[in-house]
XYZ file of C-alpha atoms in Angstrom:
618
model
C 6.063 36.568 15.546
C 9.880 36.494 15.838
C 11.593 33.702 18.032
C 15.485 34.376 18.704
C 15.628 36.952 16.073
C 13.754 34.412 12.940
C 10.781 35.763 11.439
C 7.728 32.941 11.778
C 5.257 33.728 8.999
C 1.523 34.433 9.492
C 0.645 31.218 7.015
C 2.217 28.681 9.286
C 0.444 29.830 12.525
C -2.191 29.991 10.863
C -2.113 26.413 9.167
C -1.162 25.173 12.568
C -3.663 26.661 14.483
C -6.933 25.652 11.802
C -5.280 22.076 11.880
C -5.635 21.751 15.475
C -8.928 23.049 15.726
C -10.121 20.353 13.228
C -8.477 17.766 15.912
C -9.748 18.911 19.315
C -12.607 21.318 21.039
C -12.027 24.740 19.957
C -9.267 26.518 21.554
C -8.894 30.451 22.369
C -6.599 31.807 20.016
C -4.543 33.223 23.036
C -4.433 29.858 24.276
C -2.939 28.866 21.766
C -0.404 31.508 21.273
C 1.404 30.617 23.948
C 1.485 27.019 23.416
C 2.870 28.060 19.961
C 5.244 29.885 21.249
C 6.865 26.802 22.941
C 6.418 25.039 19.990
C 8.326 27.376 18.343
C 11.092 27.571 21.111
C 11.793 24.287 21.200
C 12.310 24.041 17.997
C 14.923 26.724 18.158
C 16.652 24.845 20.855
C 17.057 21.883 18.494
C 18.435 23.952 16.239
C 20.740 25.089 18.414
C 21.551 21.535 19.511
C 22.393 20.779 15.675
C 19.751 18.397 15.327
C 18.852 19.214 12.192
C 23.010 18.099 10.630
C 22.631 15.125 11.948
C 23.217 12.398 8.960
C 19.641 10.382 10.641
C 17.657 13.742 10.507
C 19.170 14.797 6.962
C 18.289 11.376 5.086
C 14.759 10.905 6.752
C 14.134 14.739 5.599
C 15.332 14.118 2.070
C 13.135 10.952 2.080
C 9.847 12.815 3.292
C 10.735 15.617 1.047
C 11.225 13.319 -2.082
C 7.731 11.498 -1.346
C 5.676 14.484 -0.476
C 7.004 16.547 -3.642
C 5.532 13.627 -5.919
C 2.241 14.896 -6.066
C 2.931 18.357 -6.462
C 5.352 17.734 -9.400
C 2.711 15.735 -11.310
C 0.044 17.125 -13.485
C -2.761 15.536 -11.518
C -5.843 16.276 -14.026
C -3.608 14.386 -16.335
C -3.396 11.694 -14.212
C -7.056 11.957 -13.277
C -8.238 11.601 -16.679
C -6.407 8.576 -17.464
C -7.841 7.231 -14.778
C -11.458 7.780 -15.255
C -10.438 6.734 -18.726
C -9.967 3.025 -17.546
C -12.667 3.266 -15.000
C -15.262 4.122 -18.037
C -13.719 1.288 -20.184
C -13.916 -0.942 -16.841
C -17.751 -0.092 -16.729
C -18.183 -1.893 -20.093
C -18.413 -5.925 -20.992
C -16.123 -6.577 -24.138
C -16.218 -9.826 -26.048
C -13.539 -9.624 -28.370
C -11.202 -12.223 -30.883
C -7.820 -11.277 -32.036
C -5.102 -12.923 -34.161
C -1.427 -12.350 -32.921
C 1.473 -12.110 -34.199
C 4.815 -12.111 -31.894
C 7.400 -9.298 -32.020
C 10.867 -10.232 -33.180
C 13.958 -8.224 -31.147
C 14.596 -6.812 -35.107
C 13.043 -3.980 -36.120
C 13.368 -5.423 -40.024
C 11.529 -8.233 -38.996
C 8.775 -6.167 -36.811
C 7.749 -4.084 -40.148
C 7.466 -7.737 -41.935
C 5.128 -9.161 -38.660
C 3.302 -5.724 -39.415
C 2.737 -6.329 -42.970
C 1.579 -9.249 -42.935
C -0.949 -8.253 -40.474
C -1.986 -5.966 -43.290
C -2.153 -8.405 -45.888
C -4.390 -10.616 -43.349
C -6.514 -7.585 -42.621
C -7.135 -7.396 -46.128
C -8.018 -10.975 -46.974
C -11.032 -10.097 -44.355
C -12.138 -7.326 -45.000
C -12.280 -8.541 -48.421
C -14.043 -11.357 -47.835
C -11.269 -14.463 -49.071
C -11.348 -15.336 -45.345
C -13.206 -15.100 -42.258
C -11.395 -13.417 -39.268
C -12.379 -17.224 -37.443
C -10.782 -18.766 -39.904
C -7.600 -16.328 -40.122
C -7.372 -16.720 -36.480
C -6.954 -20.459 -36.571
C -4.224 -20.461 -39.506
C -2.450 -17.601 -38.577
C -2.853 -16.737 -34.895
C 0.211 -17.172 -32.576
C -1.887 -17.039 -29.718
C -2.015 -20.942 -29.084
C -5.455 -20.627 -26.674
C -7.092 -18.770 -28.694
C -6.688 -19.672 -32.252
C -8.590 -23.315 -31.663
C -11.349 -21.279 -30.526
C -11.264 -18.721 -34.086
C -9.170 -15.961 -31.764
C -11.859 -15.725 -28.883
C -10.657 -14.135 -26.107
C -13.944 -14.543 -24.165
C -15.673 -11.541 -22.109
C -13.429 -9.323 -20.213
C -13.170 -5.375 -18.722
C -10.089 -6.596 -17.334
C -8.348 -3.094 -16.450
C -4.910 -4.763 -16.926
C -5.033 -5.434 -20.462
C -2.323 -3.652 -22.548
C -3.203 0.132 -23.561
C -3.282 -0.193 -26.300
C -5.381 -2.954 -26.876
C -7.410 -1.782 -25.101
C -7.657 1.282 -26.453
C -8.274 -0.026 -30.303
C -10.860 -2.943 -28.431
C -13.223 0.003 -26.936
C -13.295 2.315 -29.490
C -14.345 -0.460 -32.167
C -18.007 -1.212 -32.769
C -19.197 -4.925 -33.186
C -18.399 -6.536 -36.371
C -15.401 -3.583 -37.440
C -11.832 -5.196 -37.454
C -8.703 -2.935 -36.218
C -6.233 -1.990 -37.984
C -2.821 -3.673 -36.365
C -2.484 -2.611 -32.867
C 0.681 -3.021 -30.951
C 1.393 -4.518 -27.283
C 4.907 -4.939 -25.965
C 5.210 -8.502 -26.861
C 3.253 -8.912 -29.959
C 0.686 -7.103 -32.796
C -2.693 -7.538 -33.495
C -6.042 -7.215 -35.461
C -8.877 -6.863 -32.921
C -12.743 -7.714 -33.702
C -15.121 -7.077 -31.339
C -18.260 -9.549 -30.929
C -20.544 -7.991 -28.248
C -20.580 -4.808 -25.810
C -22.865 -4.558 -23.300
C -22.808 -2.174 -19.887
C -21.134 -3.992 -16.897
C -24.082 -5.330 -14.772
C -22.760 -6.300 -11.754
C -21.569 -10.073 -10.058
C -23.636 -12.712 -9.959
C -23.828 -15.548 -7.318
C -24.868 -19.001 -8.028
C -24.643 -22.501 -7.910
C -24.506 -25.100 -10.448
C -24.721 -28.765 -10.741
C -23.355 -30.086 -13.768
C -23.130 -33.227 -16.305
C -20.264 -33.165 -18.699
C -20.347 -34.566 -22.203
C -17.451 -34.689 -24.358
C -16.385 -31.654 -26.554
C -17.739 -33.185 -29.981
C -20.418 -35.046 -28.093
C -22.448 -37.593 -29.702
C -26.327 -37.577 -29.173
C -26.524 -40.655 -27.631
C -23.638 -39.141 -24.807
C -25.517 -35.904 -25.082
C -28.790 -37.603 -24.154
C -27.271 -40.061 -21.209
C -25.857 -36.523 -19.561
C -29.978 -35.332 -19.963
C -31.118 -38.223 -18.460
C -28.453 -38.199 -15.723
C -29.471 -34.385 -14.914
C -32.824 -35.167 -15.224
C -32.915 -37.637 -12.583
C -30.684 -34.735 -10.297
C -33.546 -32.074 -10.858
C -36.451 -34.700 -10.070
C -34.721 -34.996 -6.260
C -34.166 -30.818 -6.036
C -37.824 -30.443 -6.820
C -38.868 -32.998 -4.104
C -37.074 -30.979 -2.169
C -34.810 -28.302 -3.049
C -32.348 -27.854 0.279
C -30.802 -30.798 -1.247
C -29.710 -28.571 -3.839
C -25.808 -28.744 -2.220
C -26.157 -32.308 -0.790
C -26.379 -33.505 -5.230
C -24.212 -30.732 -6.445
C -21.153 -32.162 -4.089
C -22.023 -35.566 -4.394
C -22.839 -36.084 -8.734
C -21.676 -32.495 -9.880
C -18.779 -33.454 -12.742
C -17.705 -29.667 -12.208
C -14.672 -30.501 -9.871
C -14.608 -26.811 -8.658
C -16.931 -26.267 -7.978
C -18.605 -29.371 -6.423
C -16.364 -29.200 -3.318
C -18.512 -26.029 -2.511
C -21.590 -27.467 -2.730
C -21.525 -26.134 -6.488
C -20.713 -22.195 -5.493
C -19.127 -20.553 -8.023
C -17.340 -17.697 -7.729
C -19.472 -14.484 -8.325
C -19.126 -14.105 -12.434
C -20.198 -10.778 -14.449
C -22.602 -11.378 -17.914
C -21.166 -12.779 -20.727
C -18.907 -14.829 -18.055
C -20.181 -18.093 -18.972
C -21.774 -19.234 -22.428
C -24.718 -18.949 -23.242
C -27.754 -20.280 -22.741
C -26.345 -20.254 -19.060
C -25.377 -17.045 -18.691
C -28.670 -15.416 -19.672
C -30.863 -18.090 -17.984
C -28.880 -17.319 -14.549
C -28.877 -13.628 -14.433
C -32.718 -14.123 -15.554
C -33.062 -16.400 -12.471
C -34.716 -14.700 -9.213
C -32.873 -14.659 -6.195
C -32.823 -18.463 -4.501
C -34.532 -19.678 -7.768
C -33.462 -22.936 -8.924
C -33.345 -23.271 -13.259
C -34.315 -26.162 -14.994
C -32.173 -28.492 -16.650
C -30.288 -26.590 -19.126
C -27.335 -27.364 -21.572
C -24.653 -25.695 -22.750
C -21.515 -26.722 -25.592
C -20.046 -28.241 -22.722
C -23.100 -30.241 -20.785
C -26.000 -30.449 -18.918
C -26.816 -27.860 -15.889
C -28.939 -26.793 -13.014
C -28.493 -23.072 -11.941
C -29.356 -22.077 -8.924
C -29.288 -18.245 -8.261
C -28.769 -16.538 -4.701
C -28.409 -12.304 -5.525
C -26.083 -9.827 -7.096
C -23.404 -7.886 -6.268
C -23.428 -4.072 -7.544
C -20.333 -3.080 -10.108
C -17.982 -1.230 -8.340
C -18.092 3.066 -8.264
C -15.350 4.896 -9.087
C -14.149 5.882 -5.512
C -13.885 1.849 -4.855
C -12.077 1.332 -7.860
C -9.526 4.613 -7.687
C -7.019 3.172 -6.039
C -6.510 0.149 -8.034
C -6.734 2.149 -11.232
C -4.445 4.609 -10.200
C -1.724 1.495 -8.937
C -2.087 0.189 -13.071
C -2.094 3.677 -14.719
C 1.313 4.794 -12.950
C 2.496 0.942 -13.094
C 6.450 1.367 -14.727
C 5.549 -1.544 -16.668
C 2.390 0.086 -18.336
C 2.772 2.607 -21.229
C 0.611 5.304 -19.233
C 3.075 5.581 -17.072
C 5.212 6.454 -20.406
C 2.357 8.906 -21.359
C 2.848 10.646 -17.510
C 6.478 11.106 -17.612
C 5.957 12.667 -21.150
C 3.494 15.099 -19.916
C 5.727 15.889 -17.195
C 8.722 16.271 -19.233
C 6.492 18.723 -21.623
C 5.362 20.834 -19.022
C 8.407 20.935 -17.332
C 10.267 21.834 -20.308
C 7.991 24.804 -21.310
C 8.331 26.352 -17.457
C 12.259 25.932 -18.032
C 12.537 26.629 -21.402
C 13.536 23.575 -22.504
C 15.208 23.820 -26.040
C 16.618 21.330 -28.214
C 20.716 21.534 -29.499
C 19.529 20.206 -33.093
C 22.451 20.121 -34.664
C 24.221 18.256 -31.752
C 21.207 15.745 -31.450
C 21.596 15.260 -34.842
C 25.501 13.656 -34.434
C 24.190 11.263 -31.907
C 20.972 10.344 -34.673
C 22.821 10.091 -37.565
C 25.399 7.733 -35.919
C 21.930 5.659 -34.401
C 20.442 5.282 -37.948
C 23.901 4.016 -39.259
C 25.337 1.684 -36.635
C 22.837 1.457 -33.643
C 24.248 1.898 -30.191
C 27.502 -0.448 -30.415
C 30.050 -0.824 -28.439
C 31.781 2.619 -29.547
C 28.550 4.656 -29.685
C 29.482 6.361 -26.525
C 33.278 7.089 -27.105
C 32.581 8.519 -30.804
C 29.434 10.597 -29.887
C 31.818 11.739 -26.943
C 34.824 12.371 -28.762
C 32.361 14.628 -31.251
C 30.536 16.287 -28.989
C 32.467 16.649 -25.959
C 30.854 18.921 -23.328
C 28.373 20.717 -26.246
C 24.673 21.113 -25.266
C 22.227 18.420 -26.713
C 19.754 20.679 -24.596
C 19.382 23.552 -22.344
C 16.734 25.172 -20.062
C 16.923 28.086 -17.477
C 19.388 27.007 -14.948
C 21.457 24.462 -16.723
C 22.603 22.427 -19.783
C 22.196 18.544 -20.708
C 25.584 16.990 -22.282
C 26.230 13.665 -23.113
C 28.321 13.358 -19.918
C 24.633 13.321 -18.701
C 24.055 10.388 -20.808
C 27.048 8.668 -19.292
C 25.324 6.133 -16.265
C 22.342 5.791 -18.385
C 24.349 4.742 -22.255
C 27.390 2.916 -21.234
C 26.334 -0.624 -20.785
C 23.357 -0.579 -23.142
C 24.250 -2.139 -26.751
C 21.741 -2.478 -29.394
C 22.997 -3.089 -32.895
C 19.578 -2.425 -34.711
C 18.880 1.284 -35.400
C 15.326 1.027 -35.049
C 15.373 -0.520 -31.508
C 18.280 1.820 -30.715
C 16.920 5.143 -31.602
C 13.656 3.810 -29.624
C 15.668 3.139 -26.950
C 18.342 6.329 -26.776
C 15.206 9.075 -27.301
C 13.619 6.804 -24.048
C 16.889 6.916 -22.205
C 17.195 10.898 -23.256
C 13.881 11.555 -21.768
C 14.392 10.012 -18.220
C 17.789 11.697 -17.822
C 15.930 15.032 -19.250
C 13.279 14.746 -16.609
C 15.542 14.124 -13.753
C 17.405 16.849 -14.782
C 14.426 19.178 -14.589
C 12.562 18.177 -11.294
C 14.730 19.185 -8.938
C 14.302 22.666 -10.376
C 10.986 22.109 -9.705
C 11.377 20.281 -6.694
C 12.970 23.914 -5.788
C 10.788 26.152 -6.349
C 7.877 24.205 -4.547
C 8.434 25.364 -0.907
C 8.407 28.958 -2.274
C 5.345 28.261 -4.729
C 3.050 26.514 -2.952
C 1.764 26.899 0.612
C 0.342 23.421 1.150
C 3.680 21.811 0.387
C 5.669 23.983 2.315
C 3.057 23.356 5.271
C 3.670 20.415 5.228
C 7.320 20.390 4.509
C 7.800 22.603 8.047
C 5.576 20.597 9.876
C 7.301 17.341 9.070
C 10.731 19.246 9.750
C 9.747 20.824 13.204
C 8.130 17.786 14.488
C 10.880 15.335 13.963
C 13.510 18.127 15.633
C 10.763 18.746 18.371
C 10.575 15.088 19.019
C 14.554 13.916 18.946
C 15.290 17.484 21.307
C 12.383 16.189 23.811
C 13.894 12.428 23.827
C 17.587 13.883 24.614
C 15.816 16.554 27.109
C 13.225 14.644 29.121
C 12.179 11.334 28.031
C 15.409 9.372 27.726
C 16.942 11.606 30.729
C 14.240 10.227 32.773
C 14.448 6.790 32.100
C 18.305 6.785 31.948
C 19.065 9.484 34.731
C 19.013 7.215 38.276
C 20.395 10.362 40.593
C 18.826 12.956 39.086
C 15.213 10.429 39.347
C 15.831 9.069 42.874
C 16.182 12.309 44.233
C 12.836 13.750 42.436
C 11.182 10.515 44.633
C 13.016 11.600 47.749
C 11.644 15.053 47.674
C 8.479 13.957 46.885
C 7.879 10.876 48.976
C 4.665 12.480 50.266
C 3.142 12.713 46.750
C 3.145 8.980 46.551
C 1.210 8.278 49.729
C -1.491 5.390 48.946
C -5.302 5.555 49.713
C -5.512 2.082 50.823
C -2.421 -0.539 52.293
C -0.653 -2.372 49.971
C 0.878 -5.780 50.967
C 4.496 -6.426 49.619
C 6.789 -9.414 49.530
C 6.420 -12.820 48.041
C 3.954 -15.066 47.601
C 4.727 -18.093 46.790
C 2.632 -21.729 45.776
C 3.955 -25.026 46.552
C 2.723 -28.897 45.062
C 2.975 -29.694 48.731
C 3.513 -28.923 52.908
C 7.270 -30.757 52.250
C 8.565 -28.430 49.591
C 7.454 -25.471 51.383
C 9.522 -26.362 54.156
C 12.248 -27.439 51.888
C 11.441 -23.895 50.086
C 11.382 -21.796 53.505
C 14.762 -23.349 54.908
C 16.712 -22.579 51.585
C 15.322 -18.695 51.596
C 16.864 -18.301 55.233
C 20.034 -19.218 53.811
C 20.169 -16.661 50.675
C 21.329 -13.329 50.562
C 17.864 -11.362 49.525
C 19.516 -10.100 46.556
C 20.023 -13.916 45.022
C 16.863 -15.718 46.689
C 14.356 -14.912 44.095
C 16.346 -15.929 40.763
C 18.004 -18.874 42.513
C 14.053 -20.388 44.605
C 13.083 -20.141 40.461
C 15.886 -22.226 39.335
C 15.985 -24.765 42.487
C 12.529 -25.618 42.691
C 11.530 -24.442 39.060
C 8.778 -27.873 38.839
C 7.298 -27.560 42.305
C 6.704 -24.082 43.065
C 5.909 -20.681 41.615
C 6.976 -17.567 43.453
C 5.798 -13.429 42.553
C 7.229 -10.484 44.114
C 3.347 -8.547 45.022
C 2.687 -4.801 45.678
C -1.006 -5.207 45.814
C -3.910 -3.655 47.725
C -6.765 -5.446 48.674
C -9.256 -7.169 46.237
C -6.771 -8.064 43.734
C -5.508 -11.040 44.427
C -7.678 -13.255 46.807
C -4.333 -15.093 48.228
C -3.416 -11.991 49.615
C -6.182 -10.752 50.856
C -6.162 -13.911 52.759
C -2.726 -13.627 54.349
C -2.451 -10.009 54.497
C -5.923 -8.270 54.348
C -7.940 -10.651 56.365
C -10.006 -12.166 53.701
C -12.186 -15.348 53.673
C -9.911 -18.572 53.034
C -8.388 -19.132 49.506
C -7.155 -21.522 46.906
C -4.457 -21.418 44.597
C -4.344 -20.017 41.367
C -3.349 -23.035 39.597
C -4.756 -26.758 40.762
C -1.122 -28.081 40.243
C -0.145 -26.373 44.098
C -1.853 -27.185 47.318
C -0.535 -25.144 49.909
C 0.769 -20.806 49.380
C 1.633 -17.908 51.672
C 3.819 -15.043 52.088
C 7.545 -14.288 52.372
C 8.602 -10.966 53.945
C 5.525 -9.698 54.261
C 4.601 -5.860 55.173
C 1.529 -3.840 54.785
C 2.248 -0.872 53.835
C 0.512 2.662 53.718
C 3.727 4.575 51.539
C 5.864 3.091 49.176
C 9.122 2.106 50.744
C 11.800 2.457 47.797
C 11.535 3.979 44.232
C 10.590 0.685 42.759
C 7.319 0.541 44.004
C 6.293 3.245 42.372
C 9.133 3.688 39.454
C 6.439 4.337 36.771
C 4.451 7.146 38.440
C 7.683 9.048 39.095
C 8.935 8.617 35.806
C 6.291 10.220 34.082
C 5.913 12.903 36.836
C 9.703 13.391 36.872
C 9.405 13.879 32.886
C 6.442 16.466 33.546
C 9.821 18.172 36.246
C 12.251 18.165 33.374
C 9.902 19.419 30.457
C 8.834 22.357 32.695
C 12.389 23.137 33.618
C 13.201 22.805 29.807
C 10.643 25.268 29.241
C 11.352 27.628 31.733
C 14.987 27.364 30.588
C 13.784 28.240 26.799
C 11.893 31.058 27.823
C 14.815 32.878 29.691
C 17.467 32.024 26.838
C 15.282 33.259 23.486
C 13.323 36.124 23.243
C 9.924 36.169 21.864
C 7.996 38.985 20.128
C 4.529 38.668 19.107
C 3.379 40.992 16.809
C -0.167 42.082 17.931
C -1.452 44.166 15.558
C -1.363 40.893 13.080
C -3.012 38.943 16.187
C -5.854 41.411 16.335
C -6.440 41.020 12.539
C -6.467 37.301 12.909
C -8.580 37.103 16.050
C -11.140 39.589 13.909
């Protein structure tokens, strides 16, 4: 198909056409020919308008274009993988201990922090020193070193990478060699693994003792519980009435002792095992744990989550900016984006910029000596362009950092975003040409925001905004509007009492009708209410009273005693526009959309080409 001499390919009719059969019945192809045709004609018209220059249309196109190109630009079986990588690590309980050491903003002093890790590590492994008791002399982690550097049972997704990482791929009892995370390293020894088992829901009442407990307190917390259970077996839908009122679990007892559903290993033990051992709306005996005495009572479980549930919130941590996968994505995308361009490293030139790195850093004349050296010479280039530090300019020239280590870390990381924004928009390029999904979509999003602004400026707002051009439509088509039954207009209005609505009816003789109704409203605002009504019969039971002959009515509100009618006609037509402004409106838009059309036809040619039509129809 050609439309005023521009060639429309096959794909997009195509595209357009399946898509619209997926939305509504099935539609002859011929059928909808023509009403792509149209389509297609007005968007030519908006072209011709100069819709598409406008500064609105240009940013919201670049914006669509930007967001719908993400997808296409990223390796998605990459991304894929890394997410079923934390969904498989989510499907597994972890009960692990570290000890911690914080990072310094040196890199001198990291490599210290890191070798003494080591030398801890081997004092272990060794057997000088229990990893319990290196956790409690060492450990920087305050909450966990009391406790010999348990961290408790988790699968929480959000855990750094690369801890979590080192904490699944260890078996129970191995310690890790030292493992980074941004703010700190670490040795890692797991205690337990088990397959995530789903939530559990229960109540508990419970009887705190002291953390180093004597017997004695031990044994008044027994006999306190004891006493608890003896009233729950007498009669066990009492079970919430004790929990709230002896419960020393403060959470908890406000709920009638619910806790929130937990996963195995939540809790310690013997609770956690007696619980999920529990049948549903089985009540436990009397059991203690290292912190006191408790009564579980179990109501069901809650399946672990599948992978479709959990996609989405993967996906939102993987491609987080603050977690290093989203490092690992841009890296991928940067690799496979420089082997399509041919991405290929200046070595020599890099090598100015690291030299000067590993002797001073990035100080305050990094940028105006590797500039002065290097001047407009490639650090890199790739089909269709060159990287210079020029390139490096925005990115470089307020970042100081005197410590080589941290500096080369942080120039290569700099080098890499500016190298990938260099590189996707020569990707970004080729996409509309390379990929028939995108560029689907691409048109679609283009034509339909031209199509709509060129139909607002055409019909809708020309409708609503054109008084002469819409008054005249009702005059020539009065007869259209003819009602099937009478309609009652004027005013009806509701009074508190016989003496306002004389007061009322003597002041609306004396107004000009143009006035009356705003300035009744702001006279008698407290003692009346007054509507302008175009109604038929059965609507309103005051007017079918006064107008229509109805039975006798009341008010609509208790507050007024007494109502009728101002100005009252019954009527079969409308009298003026405004009684039917809304009907003409839409069937004055229907006018100037078919006149729009007709218009479009005459002014661009349209040439269908129907040998290809007879191919697609077969």
């Amino acid at each position: 198909m050609t439309v005023n001499g521009h060639d429309v390919p096959l794909s997009e009719f195509q595209y357009l056409y399946l898509k619209n059969q997926q939305q509504t019945q099935l539609q002859p192809i011929d059928e909808y020919v023509e009403i792509f045709k149209l389509y297609k004609l007005k968007v030519n018209d908006a072209l011709a308008m100069g819709l598409d220059t406008t500064k609105a249309f240009r940013d919201e196109y670049a914006q669509y274009r930007n967001e719908l190109a993400q997808p296409y630009l990223t390796d998605s079986a990459y991304l894929e993988k890394l997410v079923k990588e934390a969904y498989d690590m989510y499907t597994v309980q972890v009960n692990p201990s570290h000890i911690m050491l914080s990072k310094s903003t040196n890199g001198a002093e990291n490599r210290k922090v890191v070798n003494k890790l080591d030398s801890i590590r081997n004092l272990i492994v060794s057997g000088k020193m229990t990893f319990e008791e290196a956790a409690a002399q060492f450990s920087d982690d305050r909450g966990s070193k009391r406790e010999g550097g348990k961290l408790g049972w988790t699968n929480n997704p959000q855990l750094p990478y690369k801890f979590l990482k080192a904490m699944y791929s260890q078996e129970p009892g191995q310690i890790s060699e030292v493992v980074e995370s941004p703010v700190a390293y670490h040795l890692i020894k797991i205690d337990g693994k088990h397959p995530h088992t789903g939530y559990l829901s229960a109540s508990h009442i419970m009887k705190r003792f002291p953390r180093n407990a004597t017997d004695e307190q031990k044994a008044r917390a027994k006999e306190q519980i004891d006493s608890i259970y003896a009233v729950i077996v007498a009669d066990p839908e009492k079970f919430e009435e004790m929990a709230v009122k002896f419960s020393d679990d403060g959470g908890s007892s406000r709920r009638g002792g619910k806790l929130e559903p937990f996963p195995q290993g939540a809790y310690p033990q013997p609770f956690d095992s007696i619980a999920f051992a529990l049948n549903d709306n089985e009540i436990s005996k009397p059991l203690m744990s290292p912190f006191g005495w408790h009564i579980v009572k179990r109501f069901g479980k809650r399946p672990f989550e599948s992978y479709n549930q959990m996609h989405n919130t993967l996906m939102a941590i993987v491609t987080n900016p603050r977690d290093v996968r989203a490092n690992m994505i841009a890296d991928n995308q940067l690799k496979s984006l420089g082997k399509e361009f041919g991405l290929k490293p200046m070595n020599k030139n890099l090598k100015v910029i690291t030299d000067y790195i590993a002797a001073n850093g990035m100080d305050s004349l990094f940028l105006q000596k590797i500039t002065a050296q290097l001047g407009n010479k490639p650090l890199y280039t790739f089909k269709g362009g060159m990287l210079t530090v020029a390139d490096l300019n925005q990115q470089l020239q307020k970042l100081v950092n005197t410590d080589p280590i941290f500096a080369a870390q942080e120039f290569n990381e700099r080098l890499d975003n500016v190298l990938l924004h260099k590189l996707l928009p020569l990707k970004e390029a080729k996409l509309e040409a390379a990929n028939a999904d995108y560029r689907n979509l691409l048109h679609e999003f283009r034509d339909g925001s031209l199509l709509y602004e060129a139909g607002r400026q055409r019909v809708w707002d020309r409708a609503a905004t054109d008084t002469a051009g819409l008054k005249k439509y009702f005059e020539d088509h009065r007869s259209d509007y003819k009602w099937k039954q009478p309609r009652a207009k004027g005013f009806l209005i509701q009074a508190t009492n016989d003496s306002v609505a004389n007061l009322i009816k003597a002041r609306m003789a004396q107004l000009d009708p143009k006035k009356m109704l705003s300035t009744i409203r702001r006279e008698f605002a407290d003692e009346m209410q007054i509507d302008q009504v175009l109604a038929p019969k059965g609507v309103s039971s005051m007017v079918d009273y006064l107008a229509f002959d109805g039975p006798e009515a009341k008010t609509s509100n208790s507050k007024y005693n007494t109502f009728w009618m101002s100005d009252l006609r019954v009527l079969d037509a409308p009298e003026e526009l405004a009684d039917v402004r809304g009907l003409v409106i839409a069937d004055y838009q229907n006018y100037l959309m078919q006149q729009w059309e007709d218009e479009l036809k005459e002014k661009y040619p349209v040439t269908v080409n129907t040998a290809v039509l007879r191919k697609v129809k077969k």
